[in-house]
Coordinates of C-alpha atoms and ligand atoms in Angstrom, one line a residue:
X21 CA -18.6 -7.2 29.9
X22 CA -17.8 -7.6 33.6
X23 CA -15.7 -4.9 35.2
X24 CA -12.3 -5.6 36.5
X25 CA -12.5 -3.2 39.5
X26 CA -15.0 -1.0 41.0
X27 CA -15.2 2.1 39.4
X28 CA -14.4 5.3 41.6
X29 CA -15.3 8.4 40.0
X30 CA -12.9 11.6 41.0
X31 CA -13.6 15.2 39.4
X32 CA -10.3 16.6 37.3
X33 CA -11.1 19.9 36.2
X34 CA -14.2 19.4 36.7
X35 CA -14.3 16.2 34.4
X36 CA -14.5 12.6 36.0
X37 CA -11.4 10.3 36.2
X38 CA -11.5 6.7 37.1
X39 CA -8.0 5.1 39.2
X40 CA -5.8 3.3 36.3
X41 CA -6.3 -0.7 36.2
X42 CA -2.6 -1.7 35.5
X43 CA -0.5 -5.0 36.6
X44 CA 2.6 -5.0 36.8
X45 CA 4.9 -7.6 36.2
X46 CA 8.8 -8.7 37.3
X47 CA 11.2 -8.8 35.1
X48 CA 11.4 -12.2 34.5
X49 CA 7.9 -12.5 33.5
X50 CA 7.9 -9.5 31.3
X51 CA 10.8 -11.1 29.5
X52 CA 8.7 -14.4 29.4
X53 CA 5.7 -12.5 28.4
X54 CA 7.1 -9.9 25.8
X55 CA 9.2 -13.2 23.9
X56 CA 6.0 -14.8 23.3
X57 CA 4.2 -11.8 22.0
X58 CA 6.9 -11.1 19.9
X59 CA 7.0 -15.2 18.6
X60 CA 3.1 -15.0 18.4
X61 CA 2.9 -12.1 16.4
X62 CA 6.1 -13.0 14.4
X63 CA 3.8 -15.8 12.8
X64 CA 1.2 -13.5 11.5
X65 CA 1.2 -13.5 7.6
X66 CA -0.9 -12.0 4.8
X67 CA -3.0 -14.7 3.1
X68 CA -4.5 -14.6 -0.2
X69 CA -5.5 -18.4 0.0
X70 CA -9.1 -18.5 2.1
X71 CA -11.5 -21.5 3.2
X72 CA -14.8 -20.8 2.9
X73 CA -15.0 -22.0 6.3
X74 CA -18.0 -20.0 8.2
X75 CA -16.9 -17.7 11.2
X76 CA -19.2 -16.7 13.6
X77 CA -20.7 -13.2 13.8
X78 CA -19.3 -13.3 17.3
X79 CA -16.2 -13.3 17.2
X80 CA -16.0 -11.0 14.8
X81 CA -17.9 -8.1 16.8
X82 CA -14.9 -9.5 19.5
X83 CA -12.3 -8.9 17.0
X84 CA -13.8 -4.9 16.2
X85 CA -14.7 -4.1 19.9
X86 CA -11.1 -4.8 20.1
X87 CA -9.9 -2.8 17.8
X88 CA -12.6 -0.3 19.3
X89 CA -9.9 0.1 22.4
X90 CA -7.1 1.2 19.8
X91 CA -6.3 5.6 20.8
X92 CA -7.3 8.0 19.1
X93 CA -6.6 11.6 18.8
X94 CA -8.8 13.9 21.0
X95 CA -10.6 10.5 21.7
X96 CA -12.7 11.0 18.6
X97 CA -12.4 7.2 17.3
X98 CA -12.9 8.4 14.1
X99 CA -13.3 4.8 12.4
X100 CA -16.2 2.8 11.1
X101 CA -16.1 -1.2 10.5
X102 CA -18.5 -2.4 8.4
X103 CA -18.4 -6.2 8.3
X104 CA -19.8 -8.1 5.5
X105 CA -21.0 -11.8 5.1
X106 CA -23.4 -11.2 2.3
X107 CA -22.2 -12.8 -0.8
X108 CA -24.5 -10.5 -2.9
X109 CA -22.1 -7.6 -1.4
X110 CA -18.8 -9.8 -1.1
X111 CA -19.7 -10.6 -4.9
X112 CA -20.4 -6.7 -5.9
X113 CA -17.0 -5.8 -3.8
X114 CA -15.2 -8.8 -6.0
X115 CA -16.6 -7.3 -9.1
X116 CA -15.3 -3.9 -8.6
X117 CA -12.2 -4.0 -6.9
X118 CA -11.0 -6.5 -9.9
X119 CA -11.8 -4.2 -12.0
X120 CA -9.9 -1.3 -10.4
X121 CA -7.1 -3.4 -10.3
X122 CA -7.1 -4.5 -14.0
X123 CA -6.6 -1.0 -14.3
X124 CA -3.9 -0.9 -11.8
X125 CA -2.0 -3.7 -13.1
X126 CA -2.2 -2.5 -16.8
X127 CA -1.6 0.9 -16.9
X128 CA -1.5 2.8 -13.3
X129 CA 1.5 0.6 -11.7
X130 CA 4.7 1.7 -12.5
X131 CA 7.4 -0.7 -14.0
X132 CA 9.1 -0.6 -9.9
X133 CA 5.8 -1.2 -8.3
X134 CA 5.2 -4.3 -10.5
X135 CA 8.6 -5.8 -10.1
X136 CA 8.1 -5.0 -6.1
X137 CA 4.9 -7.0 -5.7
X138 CA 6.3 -9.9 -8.1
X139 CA 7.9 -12.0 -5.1
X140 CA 3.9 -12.2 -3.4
X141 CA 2.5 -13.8 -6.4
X142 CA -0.4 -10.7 -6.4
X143 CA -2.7 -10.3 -9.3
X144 CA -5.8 -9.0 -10.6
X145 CA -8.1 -12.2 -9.6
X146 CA -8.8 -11.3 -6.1
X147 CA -11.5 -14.3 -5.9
X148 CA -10.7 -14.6 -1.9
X149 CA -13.0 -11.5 -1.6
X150 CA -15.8 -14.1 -2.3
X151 CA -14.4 -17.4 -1.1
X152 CA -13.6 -15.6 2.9
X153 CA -16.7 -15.5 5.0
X154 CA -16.0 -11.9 6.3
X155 CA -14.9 -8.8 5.0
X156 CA -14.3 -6.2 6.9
X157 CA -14.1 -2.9 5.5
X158 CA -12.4 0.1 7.4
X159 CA -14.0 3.5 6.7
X160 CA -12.3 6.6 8.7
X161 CA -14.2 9.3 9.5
X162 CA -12.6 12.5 8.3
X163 CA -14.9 14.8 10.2
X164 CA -17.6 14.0 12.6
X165 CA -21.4 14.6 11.8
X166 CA -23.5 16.5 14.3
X167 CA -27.0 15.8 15.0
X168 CA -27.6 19.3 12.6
X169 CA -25.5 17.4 10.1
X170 CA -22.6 20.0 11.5
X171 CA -18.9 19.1 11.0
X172 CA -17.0 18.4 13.6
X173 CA -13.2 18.3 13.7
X174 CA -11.2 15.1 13.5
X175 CA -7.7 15.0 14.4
X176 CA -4.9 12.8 13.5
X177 CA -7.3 10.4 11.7
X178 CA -4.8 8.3 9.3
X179 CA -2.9 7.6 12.6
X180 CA -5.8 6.8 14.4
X181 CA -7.4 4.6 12.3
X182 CA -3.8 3.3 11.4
X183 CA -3.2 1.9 14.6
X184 CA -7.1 0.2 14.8
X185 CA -6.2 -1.8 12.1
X186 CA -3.1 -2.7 13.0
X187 CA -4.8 -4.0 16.7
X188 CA -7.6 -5.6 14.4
X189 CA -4.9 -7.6 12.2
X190 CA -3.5 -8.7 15.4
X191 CA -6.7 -9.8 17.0
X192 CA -7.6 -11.7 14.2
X193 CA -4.0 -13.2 14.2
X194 CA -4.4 -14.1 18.1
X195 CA -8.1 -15.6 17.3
X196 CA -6.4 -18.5 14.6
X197 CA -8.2 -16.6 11.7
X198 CA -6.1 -14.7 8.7
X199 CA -7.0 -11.4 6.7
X200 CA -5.1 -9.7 4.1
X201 CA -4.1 -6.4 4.2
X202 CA -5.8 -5.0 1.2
X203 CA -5.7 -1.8 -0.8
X204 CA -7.8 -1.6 -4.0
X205 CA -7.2 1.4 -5.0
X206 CA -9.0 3.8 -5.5
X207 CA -11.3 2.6 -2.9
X208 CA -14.6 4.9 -3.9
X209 CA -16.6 1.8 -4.9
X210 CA -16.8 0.5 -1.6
X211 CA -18.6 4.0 -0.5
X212 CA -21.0 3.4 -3.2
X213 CA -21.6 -0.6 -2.7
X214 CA -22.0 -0.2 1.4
X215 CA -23.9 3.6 1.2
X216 CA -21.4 5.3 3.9
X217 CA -21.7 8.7 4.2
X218 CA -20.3 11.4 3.5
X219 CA -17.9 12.0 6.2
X220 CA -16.6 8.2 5.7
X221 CA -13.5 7.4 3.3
X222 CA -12.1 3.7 3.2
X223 CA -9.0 3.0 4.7
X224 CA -8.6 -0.6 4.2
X225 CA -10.3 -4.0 2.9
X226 CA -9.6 -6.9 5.1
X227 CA -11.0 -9.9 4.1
X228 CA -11.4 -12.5 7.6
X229 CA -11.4 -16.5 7.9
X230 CA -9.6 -19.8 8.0
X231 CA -6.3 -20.1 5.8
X232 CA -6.9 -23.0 3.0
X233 CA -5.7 -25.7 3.9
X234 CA -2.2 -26.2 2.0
X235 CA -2.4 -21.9 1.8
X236 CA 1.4 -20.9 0.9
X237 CA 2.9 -17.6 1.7
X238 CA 5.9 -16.1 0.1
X239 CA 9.2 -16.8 1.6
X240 CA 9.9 -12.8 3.1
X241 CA 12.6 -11.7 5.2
X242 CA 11.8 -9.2 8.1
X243 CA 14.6 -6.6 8.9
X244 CA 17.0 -7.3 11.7
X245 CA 16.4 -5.4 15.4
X246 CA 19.8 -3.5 14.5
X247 CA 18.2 -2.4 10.9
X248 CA 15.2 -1.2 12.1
X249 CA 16.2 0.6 15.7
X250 CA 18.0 3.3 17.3
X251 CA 19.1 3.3 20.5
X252 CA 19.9 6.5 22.5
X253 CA 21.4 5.3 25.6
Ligands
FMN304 C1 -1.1 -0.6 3.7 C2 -0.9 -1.9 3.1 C3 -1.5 -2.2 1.9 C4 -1.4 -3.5 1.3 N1 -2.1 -3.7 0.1 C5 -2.1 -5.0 -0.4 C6 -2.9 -5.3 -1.5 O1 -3.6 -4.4 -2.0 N2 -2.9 -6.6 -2.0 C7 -2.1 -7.5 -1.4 O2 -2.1 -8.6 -1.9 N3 -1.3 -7.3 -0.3 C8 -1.3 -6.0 0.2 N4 -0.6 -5.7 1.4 C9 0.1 -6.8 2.1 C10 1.6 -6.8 1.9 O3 2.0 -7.2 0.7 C11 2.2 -7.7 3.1 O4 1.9 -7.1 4.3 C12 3.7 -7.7 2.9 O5 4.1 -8.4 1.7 C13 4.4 -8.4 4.1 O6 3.9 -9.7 4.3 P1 3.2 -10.2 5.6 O7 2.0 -9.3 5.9 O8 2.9 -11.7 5.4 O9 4.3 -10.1 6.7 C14 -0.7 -4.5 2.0 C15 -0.1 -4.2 3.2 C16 -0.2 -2.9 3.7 C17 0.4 -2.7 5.1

């Protein structure tokens, strides 16, 4: 990738520091820009409805060097994406996670969680996981490997990998594709199916394409500004 500046190395205590590439903006443009972010990313939605569309493998190492960039605490980027577009391994990661969620929907759920996932029309056929070209399966790394196989410390690694997903979902968002959100739980199987080791847990399951064509969404509400801010002025 080309660089946007030259780089000019300066020693901070005694580690190297490049200047800070920023722009800046008036107010009038940030206004402009911030209200078309906001509309852009307003029109994000989960989607269970896939085309099996193909996507090329490019843009999806864009999409995960993107949400490479996301922070990370101690810089550690403690997060792994496998991307999948084998359908021997999308159809062993259908298998399984149906099966974990037969056993979520018939016994595990509580009465609450059922009724609360009733308005998104969710069940146990989760046939998207074969029909979508990618998946893309999160794996956080809760300590680090050395090269003796040594354990090193990970710090605020939910968060961390939190916030990479949530700048992946957006990327894919911004690239006209759609993913789901997905949470099989427990996860284990994908550990087994994709061989991570042991330092990896999943995180998440997001399955990457085209929307069907016709692909409906439920009809959700999004709390207010006022509901979901504080202001301390
Ligand atoms: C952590 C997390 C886990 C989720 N797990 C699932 C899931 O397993 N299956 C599913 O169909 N949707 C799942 N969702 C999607 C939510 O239902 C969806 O984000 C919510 O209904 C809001 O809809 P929207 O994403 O279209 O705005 C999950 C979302 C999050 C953030």
């Amino acid at each position: 990738m080309e660089e946007k500046f030259a780089k000019k190395v300066v020693e901070v205590n005694g580690f190297p520091h490049i200047p800070l590439y920023s722009e800046e903006f008036t107010e009038a443009e940030m206004l402009a820009r911030t209200g078309k972010f906001y509309s852009e990313l307003s029109a994000r939605r989960s989607v269970r409805h896939f085309s099996d569309r193909p996507v090329s493998k490019d843009i999806i190492e864009q999409l995960i060097i993107t949400a490479g960039t996301a922070p990370s605490g101690a810089h550690k980027q403690p997060w792994k994406f496998c991307a999948i577009s084998s359908e021997e391994i999308k159809r062993q990661i259908r298998i399984a996670a149906e099966e974990e969620e037969r056993s979520n929907y018939n016994s595990r759920m509580s009465e609450q969680w059922l009724k609360d996932l009733a308005p998104l029309g969710t069940d146990t056929n989760k046939e998207f996981l074969q029909i979508a070209p990618w998946i893309i399966v999160v794996f956080k790394q809760v300590y680090e490997l050395g090269p003796e196989k040594d354990k090193r410390t990970n710090y605020y690694v939910n968060e961390s990998v939190g916030i990479a997903c949530g700048m992946l979902i957006a990327a894919i968002h911004h690239a006209g594709l759609v993913t789901l959100t997905h949470t099989p739980s427990p996860m284990n199987f994908l550990s087994k199916i994709l061989e991570r080791p042991e330092n990896e847990r999943p995180f998440l399951l997001l399955p990457v394409g085209y929307a069907a064509k016709n692909a409906l969404v439920p009809d959700l509400q999004r709390k207010s500004l006022e509901k979901i801010s504080v202001f301390y002025e």
